PDB file of C-alpha atoms in Angstrom:
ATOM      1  CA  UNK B  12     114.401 135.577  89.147  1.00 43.00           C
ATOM      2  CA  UNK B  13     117.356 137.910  89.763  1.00 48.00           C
ATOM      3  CA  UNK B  14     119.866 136.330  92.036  1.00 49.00           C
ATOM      4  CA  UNK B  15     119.436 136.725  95.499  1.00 48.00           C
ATOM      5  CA  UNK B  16     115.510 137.549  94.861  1.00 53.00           C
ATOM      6  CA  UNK B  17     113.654 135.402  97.191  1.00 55.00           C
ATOM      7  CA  UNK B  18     110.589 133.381  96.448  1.00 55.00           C
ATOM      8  CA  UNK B  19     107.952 133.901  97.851  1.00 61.00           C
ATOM      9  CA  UNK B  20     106.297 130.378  99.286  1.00 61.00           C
ATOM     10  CA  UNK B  21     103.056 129.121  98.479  1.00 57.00           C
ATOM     11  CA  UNK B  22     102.765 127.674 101.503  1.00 65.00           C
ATOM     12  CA  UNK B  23     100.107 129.591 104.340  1.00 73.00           C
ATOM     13  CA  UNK B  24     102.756 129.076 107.416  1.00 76.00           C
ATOM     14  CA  UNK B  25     106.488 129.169 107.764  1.00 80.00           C
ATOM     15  CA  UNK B  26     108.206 126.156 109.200  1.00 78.00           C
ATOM     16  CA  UNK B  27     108.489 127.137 112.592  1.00 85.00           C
ATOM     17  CA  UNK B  28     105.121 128.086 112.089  1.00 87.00           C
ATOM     18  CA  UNK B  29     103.690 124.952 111.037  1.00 81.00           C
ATOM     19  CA  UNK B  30     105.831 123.048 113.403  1.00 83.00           C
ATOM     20  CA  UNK B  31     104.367 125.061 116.685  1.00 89.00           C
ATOM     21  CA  UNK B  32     101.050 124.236 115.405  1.00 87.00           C
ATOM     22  CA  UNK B  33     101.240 120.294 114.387  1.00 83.00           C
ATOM     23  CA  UNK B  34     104.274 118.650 116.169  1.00 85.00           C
ATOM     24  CA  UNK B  35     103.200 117.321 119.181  1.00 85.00           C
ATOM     25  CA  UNK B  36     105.395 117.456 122.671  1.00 87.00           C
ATOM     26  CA  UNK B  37     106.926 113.950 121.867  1.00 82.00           C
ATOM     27  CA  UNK B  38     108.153 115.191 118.895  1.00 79.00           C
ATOM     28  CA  UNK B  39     105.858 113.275 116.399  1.00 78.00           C
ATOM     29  CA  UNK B  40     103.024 114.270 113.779  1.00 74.00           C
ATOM     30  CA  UNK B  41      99.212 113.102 113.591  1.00 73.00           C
ATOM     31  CA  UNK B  42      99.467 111.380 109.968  1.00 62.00           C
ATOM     32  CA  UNK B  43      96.028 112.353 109.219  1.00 62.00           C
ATOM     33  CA  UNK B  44      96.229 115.845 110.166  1.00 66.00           C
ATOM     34  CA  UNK B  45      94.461 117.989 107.571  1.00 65.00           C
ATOM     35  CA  UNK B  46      97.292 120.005 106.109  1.00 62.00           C
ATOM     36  CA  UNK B  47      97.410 121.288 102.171  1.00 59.00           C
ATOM     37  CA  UNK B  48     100.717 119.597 101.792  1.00 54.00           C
ATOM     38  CA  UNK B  49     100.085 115.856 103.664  1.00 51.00           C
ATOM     39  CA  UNK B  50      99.455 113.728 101.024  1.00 47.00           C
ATOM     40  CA  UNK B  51      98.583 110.802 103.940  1.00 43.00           C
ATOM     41  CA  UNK B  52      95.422 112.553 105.101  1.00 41.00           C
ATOM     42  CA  UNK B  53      93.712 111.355 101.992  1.00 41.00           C
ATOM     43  CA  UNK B  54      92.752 114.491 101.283  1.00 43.00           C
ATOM     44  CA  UNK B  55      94.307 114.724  98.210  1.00 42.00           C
ATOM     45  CA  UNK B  56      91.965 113.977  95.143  1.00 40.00           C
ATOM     46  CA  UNK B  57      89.543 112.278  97.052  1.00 40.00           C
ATOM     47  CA  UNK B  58      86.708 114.698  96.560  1.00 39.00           C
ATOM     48  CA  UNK B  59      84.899 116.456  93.833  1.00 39.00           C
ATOM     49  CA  UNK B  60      87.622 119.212  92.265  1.00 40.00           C
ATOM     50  CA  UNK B  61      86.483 122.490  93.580  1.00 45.00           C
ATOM     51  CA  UNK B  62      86.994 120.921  97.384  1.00 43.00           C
ATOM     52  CA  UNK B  63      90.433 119.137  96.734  1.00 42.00           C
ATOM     53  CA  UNK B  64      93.163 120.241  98.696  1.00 43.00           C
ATOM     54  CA  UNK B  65      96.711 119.010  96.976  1.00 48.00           C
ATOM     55  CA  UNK B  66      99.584 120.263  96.093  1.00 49.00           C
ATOM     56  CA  UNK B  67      98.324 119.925  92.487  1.00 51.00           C
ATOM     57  CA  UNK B  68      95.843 122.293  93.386  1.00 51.00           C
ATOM     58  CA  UNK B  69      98.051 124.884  95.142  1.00 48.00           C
ATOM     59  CA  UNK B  70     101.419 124.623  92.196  1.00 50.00           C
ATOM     60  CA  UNK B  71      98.709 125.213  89.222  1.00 55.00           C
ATOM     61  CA  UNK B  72      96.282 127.054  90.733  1.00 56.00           C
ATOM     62  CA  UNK B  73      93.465 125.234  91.102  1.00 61.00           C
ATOM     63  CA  UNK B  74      93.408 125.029  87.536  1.00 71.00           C
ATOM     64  CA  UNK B  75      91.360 121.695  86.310  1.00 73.00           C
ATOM     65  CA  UNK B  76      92.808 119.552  83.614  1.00 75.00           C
ATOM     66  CA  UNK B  77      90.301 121.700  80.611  1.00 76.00           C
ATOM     67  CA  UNK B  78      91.728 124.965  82.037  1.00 78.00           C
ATOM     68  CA  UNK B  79      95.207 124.005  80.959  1.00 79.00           C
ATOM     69  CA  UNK B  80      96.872 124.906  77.639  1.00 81.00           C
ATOM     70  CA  UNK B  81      99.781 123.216  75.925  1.00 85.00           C
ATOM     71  CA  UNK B  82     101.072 120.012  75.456  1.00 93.00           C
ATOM     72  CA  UNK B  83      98.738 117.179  75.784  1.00 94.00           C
ATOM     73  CA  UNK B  84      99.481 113.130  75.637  1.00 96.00           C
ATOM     74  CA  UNK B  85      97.008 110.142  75.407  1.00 97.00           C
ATOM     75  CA  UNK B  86      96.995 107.968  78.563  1.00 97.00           C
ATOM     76  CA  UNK B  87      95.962 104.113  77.878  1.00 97.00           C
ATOM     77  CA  UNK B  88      95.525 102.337  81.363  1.00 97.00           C
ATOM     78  CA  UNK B  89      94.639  98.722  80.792  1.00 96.00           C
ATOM     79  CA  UNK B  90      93.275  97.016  84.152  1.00 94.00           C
ATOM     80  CA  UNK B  91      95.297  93.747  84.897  1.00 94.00           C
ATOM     81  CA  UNK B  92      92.353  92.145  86.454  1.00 92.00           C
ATOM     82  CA  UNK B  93      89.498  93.102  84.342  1.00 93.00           C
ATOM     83  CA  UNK B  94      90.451  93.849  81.505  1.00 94.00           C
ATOM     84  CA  UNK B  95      88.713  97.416  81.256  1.00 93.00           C
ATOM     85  CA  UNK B  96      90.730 100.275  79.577  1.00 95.00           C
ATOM     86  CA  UNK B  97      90.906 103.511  80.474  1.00 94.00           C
ATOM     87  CA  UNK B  98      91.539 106.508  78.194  1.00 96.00           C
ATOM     88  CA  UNK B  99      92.183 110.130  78.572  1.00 93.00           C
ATOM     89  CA  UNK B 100      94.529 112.860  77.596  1.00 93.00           C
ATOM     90  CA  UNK B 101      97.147 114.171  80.187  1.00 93.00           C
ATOM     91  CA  UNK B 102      98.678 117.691  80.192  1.00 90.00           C
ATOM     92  CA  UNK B 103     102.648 117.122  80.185  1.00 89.00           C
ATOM     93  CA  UNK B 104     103.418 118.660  83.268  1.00 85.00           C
ATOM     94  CA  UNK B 105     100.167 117.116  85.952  1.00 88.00           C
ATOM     95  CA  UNK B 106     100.608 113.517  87.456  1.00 90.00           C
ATOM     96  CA  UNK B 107      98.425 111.207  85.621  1.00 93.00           C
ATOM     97  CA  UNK B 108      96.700 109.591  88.298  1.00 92.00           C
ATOM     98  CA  UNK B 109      95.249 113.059  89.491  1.00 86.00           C
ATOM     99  CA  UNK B 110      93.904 113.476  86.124  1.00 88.00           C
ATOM    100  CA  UNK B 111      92.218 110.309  85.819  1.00 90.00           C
ATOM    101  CA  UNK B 112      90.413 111.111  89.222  1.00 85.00           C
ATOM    102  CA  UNK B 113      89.591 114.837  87.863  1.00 81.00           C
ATOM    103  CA  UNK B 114      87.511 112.646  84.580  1.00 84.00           C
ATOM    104  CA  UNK B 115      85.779 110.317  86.886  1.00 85.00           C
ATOM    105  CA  UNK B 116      88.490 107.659  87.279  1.00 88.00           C
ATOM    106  CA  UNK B 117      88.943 105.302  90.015  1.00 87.00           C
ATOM    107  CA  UNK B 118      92.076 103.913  90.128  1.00 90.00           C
ATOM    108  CA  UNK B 119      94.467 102.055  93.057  1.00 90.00           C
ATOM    109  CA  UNK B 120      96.043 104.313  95.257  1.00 89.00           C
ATOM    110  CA  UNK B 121      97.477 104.431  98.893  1.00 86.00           C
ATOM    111  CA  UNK B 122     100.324 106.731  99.950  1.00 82.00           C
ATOM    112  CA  UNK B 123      99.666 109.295  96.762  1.00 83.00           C
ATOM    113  CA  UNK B 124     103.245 110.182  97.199  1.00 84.00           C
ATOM    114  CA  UNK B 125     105.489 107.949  94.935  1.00 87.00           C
ATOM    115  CA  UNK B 126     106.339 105.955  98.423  1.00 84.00           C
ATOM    116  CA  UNK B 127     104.162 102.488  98.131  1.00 84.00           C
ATOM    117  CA  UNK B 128     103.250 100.536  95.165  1.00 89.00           C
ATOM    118  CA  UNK B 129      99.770 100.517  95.023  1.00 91.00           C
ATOM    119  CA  UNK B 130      99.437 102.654  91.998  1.00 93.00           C
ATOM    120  CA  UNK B 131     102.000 100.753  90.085  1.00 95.00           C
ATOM    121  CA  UNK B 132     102.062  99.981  86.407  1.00 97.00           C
ATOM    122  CA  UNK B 133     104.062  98.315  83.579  1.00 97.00           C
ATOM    123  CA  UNK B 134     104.690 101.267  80.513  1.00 98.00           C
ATOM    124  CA  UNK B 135     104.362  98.796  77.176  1.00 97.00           C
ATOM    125  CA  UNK B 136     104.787 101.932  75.022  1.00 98.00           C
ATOM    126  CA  UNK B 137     105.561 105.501  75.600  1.00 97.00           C
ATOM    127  CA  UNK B 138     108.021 107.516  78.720  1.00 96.00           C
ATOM    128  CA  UNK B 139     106.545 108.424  81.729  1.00 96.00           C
ATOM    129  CA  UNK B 140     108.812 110.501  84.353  1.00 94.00           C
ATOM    130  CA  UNK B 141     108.811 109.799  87.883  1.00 93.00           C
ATOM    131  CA  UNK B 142     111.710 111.630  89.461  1.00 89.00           C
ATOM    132  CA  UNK B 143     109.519 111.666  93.008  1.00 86.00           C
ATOM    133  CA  UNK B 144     109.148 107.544  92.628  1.00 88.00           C
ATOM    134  CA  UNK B 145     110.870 106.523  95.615  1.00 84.00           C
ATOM    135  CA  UNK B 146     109.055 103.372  96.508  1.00 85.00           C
ATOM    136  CA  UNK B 147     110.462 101.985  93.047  1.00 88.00           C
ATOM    137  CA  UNK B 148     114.141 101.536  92.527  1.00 87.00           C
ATOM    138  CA  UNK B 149     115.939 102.121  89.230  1.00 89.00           C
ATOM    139  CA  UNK B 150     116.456  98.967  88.193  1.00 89.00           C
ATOM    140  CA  UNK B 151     112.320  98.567  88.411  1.00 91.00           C
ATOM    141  CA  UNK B 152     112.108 101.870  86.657  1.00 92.00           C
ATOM    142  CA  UNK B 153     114.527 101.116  83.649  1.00 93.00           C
ATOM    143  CA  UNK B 154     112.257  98.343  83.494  1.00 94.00           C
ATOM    144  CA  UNK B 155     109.173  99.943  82.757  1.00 95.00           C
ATOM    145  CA  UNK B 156     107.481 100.150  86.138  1.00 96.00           C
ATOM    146  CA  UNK B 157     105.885 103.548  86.819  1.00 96.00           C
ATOM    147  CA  UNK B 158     103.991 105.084  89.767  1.00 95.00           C
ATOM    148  CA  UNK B 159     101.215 106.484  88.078  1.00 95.00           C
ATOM    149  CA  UNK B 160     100.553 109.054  91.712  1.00 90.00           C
ATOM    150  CA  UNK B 161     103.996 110.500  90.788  1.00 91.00           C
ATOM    151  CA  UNK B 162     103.959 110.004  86.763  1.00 94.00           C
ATOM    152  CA  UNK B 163     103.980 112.555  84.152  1.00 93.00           C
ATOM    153  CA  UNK B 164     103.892 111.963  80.576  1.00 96.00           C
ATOM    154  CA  UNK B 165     106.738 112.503  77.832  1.00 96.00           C
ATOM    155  CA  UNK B 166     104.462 110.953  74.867  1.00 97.00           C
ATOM    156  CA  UNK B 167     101.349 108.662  74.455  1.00 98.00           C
ATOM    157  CA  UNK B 168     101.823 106.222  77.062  1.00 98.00           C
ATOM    158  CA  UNK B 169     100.182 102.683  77.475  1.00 98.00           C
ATOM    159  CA  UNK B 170     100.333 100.512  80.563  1.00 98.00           C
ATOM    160  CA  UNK B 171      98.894  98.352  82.565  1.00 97.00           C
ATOM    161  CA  UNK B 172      98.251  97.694  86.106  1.00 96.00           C
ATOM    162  CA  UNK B 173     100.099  95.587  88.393  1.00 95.00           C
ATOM    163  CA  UNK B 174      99.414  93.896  91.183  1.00 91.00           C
ATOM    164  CA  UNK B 175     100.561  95.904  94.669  1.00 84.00           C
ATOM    165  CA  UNK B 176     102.040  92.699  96.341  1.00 84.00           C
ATOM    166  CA  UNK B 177     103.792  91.351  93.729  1.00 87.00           C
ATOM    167  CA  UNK B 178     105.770  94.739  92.680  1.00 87.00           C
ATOM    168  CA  UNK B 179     106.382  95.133  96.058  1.00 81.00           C
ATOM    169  CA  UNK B 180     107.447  91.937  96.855  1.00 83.00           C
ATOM    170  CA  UNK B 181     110.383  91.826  93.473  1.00 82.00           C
ATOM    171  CA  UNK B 182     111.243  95.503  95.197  1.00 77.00           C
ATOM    172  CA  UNK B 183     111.787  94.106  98.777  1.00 76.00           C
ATOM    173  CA  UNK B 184     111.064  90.516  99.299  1.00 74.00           C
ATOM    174  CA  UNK B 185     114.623  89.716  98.118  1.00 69.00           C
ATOM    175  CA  UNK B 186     115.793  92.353 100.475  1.00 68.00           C
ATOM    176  CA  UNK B 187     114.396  91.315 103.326  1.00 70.00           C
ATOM    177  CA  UNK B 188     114.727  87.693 102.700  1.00 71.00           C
ATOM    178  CA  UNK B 189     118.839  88.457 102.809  1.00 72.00           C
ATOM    179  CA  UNK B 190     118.924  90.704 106.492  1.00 68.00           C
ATOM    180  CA  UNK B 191     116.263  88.103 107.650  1.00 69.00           C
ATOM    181  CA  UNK B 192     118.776  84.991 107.012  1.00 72.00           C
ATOM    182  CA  UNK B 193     121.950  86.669 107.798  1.00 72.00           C
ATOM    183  CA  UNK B 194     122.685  85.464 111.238  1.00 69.00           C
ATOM    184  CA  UNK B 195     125.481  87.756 111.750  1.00 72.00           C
ATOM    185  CA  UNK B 196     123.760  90.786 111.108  1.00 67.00           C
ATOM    186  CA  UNK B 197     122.283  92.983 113.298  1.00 65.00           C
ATOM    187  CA  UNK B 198     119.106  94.801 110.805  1.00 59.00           C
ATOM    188  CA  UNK B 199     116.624  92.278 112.825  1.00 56.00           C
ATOM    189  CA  UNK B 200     115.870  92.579 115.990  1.00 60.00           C
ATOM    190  CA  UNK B 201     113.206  91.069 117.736  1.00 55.00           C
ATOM    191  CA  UNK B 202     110.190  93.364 119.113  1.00 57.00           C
ATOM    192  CA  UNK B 203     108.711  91.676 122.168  1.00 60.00           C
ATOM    193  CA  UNK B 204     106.530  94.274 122.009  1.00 57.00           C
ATOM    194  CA  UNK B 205     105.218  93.569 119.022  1.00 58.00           C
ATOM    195  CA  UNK B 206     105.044  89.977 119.456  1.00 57.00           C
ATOM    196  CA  UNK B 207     102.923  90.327 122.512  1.00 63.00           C
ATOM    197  CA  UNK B 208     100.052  92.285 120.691  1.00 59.00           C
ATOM    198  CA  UNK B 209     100.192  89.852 117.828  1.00 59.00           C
ATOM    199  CA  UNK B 210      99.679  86.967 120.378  1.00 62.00           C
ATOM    200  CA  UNK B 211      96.905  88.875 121.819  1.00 62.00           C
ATOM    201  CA  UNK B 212      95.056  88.490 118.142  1.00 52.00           C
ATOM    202  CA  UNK B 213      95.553  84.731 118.363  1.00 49.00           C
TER     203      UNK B 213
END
């Protein structure tokens, strides 16, 4: 719009709005609140269309994937485990694995936010773009590795799942391994805390 024209949100309550209603008096926030924009409270995608609440829903409308024109590319998910392939076309601009739920998909998923690796997969043809993919770094990326909860496509795409602990050990077991040996370092610190309820499972 013109410069200095403000936009006008699509979100139902300001900040300070939202914050007097959900942040509690110790200053943190129920992660399964139900809230059109918390991806965490599993509300997003996990019902029948006309009842999902997403920020899919609320940036196109509540359009569903046949009520959207232009640009369409072939998805071909091929499950690492079983072998079963999955097939569907995407509109260029929605995440992929929203789509696949909207045609009767199941696929992994946790966070639904680009933040774990549960939904990750290896592209062996095609571009997807993940700009929101922060539980993947670039190296992983440039590599093929996608986030299908976060993916859109550029072209056909085929890929194929991967398996959650072993992406996310190559992302942070080496990581970890290195502030968990260095004996100089301060980035462990022992929870007593912690240990004590983990006894208490023994």
């Amino acid at each position: 719009g013109a410069q200095g024209e403000q936009r006008k949100s699509i979100a139902a309550l300001t900040t300070e709005e939202w914050k007097k209603k959900n942040v509690k008096s110790d200053g943190t926030v129920d992660l399964f609140l139900k809230d059109d924009f918390n991806a965490a409270s599993r509300m997003a995608g996990a019902a029948e269309f006309g009842s999902m609440t997403n920020i899919e829903n609320i940036a196109w409308s509540g359009l569903p994937s046949d009520g959207i024109s232009g640009v369409r590319h072939k998805i071909k998910v091929t499950d690492h485990v079983s072998g079963e392939i999955l097939e569907l076309e995407v509109p260029e601009d929605r995440y992929v694995l929203f789509e696949a739920e909207q045609a009767g998909w199941e696929l992994p998923n946790a966070c639904r936010m680009g933040c774990c690796t549960k939904c990750a997969v290896k592209v062996t043809k095609g571009q997807l773009s993940q700009p929101e993919a922060l539980g993947l770094s670039k190296k992983y990326r440039d590599e093929g590795y996608a986030l299908l909860c976060v993916s859109t496509a550029l072209s056909d795409v085929e890929c194929i799942t991967q398996d959650e602990e072993e992406v996310y050990q190559m992302q942070f077991g080496e990581l970890f391994q290195q502030l968990a040996t260095d004996k100089s370092g301060k980035a462990i610190v022992r929870d007593d805390f912690a240990l004590e309820v983990a006894n208490m499972d023994e």
